Short mmCIF file of C-alpha atoms in Angstrom, two decimals:
data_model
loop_
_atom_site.label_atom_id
_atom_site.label_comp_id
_atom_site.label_asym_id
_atom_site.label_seq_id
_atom_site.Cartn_x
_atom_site.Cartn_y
_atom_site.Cartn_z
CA UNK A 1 -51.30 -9.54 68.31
CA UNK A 2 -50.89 -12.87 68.38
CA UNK A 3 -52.01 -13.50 65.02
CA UNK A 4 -50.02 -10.59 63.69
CA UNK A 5 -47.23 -12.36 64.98
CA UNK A 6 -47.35 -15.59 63.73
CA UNK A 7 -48.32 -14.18 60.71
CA UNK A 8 -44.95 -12.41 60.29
CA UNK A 9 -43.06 -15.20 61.11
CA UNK A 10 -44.76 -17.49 58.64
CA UNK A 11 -43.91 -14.74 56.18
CA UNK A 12 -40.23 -14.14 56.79
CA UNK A 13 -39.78 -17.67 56.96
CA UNK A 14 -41.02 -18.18 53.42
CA UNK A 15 -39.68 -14.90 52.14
CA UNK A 16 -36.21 -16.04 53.65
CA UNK A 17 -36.42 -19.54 51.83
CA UNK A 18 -37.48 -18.03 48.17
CA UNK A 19 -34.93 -15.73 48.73
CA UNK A 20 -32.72 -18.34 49.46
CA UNK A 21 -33.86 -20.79 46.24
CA UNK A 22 -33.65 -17.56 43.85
CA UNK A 23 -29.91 -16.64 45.38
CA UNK A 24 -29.06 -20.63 45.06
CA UNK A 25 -30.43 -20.99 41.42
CA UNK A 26 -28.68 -17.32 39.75
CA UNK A 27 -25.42 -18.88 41.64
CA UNK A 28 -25.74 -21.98 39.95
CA UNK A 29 -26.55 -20.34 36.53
CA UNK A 30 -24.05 -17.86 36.67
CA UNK A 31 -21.40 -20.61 37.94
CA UNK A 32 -22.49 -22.84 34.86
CA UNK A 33 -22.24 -19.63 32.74
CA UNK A 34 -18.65 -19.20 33.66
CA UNK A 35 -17.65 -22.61 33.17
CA UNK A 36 -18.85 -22.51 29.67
CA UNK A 37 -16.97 -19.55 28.98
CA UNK A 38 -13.81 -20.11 30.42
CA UNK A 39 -14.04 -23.93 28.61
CA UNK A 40 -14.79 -21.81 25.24
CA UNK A 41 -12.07 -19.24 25.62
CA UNK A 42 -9.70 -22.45 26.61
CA UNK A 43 -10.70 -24.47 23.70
CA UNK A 44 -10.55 -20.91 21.07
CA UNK A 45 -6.59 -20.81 22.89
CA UNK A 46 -5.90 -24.28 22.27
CA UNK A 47 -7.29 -24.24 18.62
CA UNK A 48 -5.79 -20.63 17.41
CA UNK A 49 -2.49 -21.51 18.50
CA UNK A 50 -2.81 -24.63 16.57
CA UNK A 51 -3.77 -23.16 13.60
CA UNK A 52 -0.69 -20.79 13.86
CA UNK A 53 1.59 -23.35 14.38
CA UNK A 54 -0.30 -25.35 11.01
CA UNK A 55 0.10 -22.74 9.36
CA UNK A 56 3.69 -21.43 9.93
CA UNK A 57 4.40 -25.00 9.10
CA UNK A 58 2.66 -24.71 5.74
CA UNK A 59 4.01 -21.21 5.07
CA UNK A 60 7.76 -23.15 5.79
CA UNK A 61 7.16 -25.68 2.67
CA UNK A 62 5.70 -23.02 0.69
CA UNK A 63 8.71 -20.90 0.78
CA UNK A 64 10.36 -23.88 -1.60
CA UNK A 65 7.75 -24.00 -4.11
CA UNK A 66 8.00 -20.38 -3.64
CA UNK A 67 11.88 -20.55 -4.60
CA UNK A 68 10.29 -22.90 -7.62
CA UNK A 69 7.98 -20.34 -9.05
CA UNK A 70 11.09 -17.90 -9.57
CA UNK A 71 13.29 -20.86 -10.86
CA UNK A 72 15.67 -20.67 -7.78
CA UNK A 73 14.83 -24.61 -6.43
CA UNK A 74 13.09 -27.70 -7.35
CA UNK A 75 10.85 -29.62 -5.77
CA UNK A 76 10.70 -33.56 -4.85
CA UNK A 77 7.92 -35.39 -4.31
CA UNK A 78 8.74 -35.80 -0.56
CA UNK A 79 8.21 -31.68 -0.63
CA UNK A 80 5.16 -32.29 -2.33
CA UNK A 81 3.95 -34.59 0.00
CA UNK A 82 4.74 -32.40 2.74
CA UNK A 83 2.98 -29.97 1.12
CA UNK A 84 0.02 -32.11 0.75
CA UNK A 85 0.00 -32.96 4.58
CA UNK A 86 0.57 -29.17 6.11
CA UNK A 87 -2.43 -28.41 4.00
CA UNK A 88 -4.01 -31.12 5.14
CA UNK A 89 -3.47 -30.40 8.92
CA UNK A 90 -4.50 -26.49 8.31
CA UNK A 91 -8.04 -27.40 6.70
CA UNK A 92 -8.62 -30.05 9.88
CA UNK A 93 -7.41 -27.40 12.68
CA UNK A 94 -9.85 -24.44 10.81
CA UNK A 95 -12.76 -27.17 10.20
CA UNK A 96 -12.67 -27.65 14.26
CA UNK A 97 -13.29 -24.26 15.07
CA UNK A 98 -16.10 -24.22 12.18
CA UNK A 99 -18.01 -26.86 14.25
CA UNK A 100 -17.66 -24.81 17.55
CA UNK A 101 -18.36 -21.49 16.13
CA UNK A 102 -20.51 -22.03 13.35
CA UNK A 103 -20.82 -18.01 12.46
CA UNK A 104 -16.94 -18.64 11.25
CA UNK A 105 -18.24 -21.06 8.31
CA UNK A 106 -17.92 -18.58 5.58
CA UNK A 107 -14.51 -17.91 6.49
CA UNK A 108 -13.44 -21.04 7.23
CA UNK A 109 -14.60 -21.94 3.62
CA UNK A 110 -12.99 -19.66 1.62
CA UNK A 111 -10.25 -20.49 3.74
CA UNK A 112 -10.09 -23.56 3.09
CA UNK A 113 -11.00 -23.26 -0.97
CA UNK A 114 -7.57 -21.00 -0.81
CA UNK A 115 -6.10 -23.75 0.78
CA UNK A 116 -7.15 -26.42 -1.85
CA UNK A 117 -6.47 -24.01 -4.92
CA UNK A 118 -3.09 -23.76 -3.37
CA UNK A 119 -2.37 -27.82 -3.68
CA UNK A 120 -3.50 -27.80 -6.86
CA UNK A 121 -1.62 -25.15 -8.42
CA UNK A 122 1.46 -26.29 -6.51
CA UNK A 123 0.71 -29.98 -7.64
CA UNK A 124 0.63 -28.84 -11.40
CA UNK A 125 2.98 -26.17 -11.55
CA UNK A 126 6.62 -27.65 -13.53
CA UNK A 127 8.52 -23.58 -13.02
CA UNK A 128 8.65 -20.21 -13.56
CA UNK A 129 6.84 -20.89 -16.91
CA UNK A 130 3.49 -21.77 -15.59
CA UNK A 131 3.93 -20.23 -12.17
CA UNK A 132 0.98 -17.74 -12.35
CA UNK A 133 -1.61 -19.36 -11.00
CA UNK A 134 0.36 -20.75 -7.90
CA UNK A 135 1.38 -17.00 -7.10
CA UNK A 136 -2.04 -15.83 -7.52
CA UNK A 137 -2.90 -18.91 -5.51
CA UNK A 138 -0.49 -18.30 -2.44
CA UNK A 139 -1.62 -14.42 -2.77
CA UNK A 140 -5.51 -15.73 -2.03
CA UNK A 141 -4.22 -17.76 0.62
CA UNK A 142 -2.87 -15.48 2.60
CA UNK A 143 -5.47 -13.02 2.32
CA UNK A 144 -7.88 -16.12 3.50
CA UNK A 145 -5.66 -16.44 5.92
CA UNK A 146 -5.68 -13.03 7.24
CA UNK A 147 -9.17 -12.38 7.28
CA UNK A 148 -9.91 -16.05 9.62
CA UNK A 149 -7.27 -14.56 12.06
CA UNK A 150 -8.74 -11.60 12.25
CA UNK A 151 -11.98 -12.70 12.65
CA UNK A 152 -10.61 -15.39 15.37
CA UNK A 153 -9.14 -12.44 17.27
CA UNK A 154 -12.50 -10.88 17.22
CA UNK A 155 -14.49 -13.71 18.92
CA UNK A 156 -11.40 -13.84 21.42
CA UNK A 157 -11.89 -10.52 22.95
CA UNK A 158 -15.75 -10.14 22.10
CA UNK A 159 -18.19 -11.01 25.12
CA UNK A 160 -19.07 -13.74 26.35
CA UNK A 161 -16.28 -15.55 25.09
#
């Protein structure tokens, strides 16, 4: 009896203690597990809303060379410059989230060859005359555009993020 006895008690003892390792190590991978995700979801915030706020800013200059293409407005070369920067700012914002999430890189490429095309045919266009290309170049923009927000949206409410 005596035997049976300590015999339990060596055996609850250890079945207590693995219990107690497994229960400690699934807390500490789930904790780490959340931490992760809740600094990914923070970071996908942080960079969406600064890619909205790049781009409303590029969309604002736009709207002027816009105005230019239907011979409403010039441009100055301070416009152009802004121009030049907002695009600028766009392609670094989308190129972050391409180095966190690489399955956005497609997108975020054709994003951002929209984005160049549309300096370009900005930078050459003179008015309505030779205009076409900038339209057709805004028009691929924003369908760029579209299709990374709508893929950002995706990862934001997909699991685990």
């Amino acid at each position: 009896m005596k035997k049976l006895v300590e015999w339990l008690r060596v055996h609850l003892l250890a079945a207590l203690t693995a219990t107690g390792l497994v229960g400690a190590a699934g807390g500490a991978v789930i904790n780490d597990f959340t931490s992760w995700r809740n600094a990914n979801r923070d970071f996908l915030k942080a960079q969406t809303e600064a890619s909205l706020k790049a781009d409303q800013d590029l969309i604002d200059i736009l709207r002027k060379f816009s105005n230019k293409a239907l011979g409403k407005e010039t441009t100055t070369p301070d416009d152009l410059k802004t121009l030049q920067a907002n695009i600028a700012k766009s392609y670094l914002v989308a190129s972050a989230l391409k180095d966190r999430i690489p399955s956005l890189k497609t997108d975020i490429d054709g994003y951002a060859d929209a984005l160049f095309a549309l300096q370009k045919t900005a930078e050459k266009m003179t008015g309505p005359a030779d205009a076409q290309a900038f339209v057709e170049a805004v028009s691929a923009f924003g369908n760029r555009r579209q299709t990374f927000q709508k893929r950002i949206a995706g990862i934001q409410t997909s699991w685990p993020l």
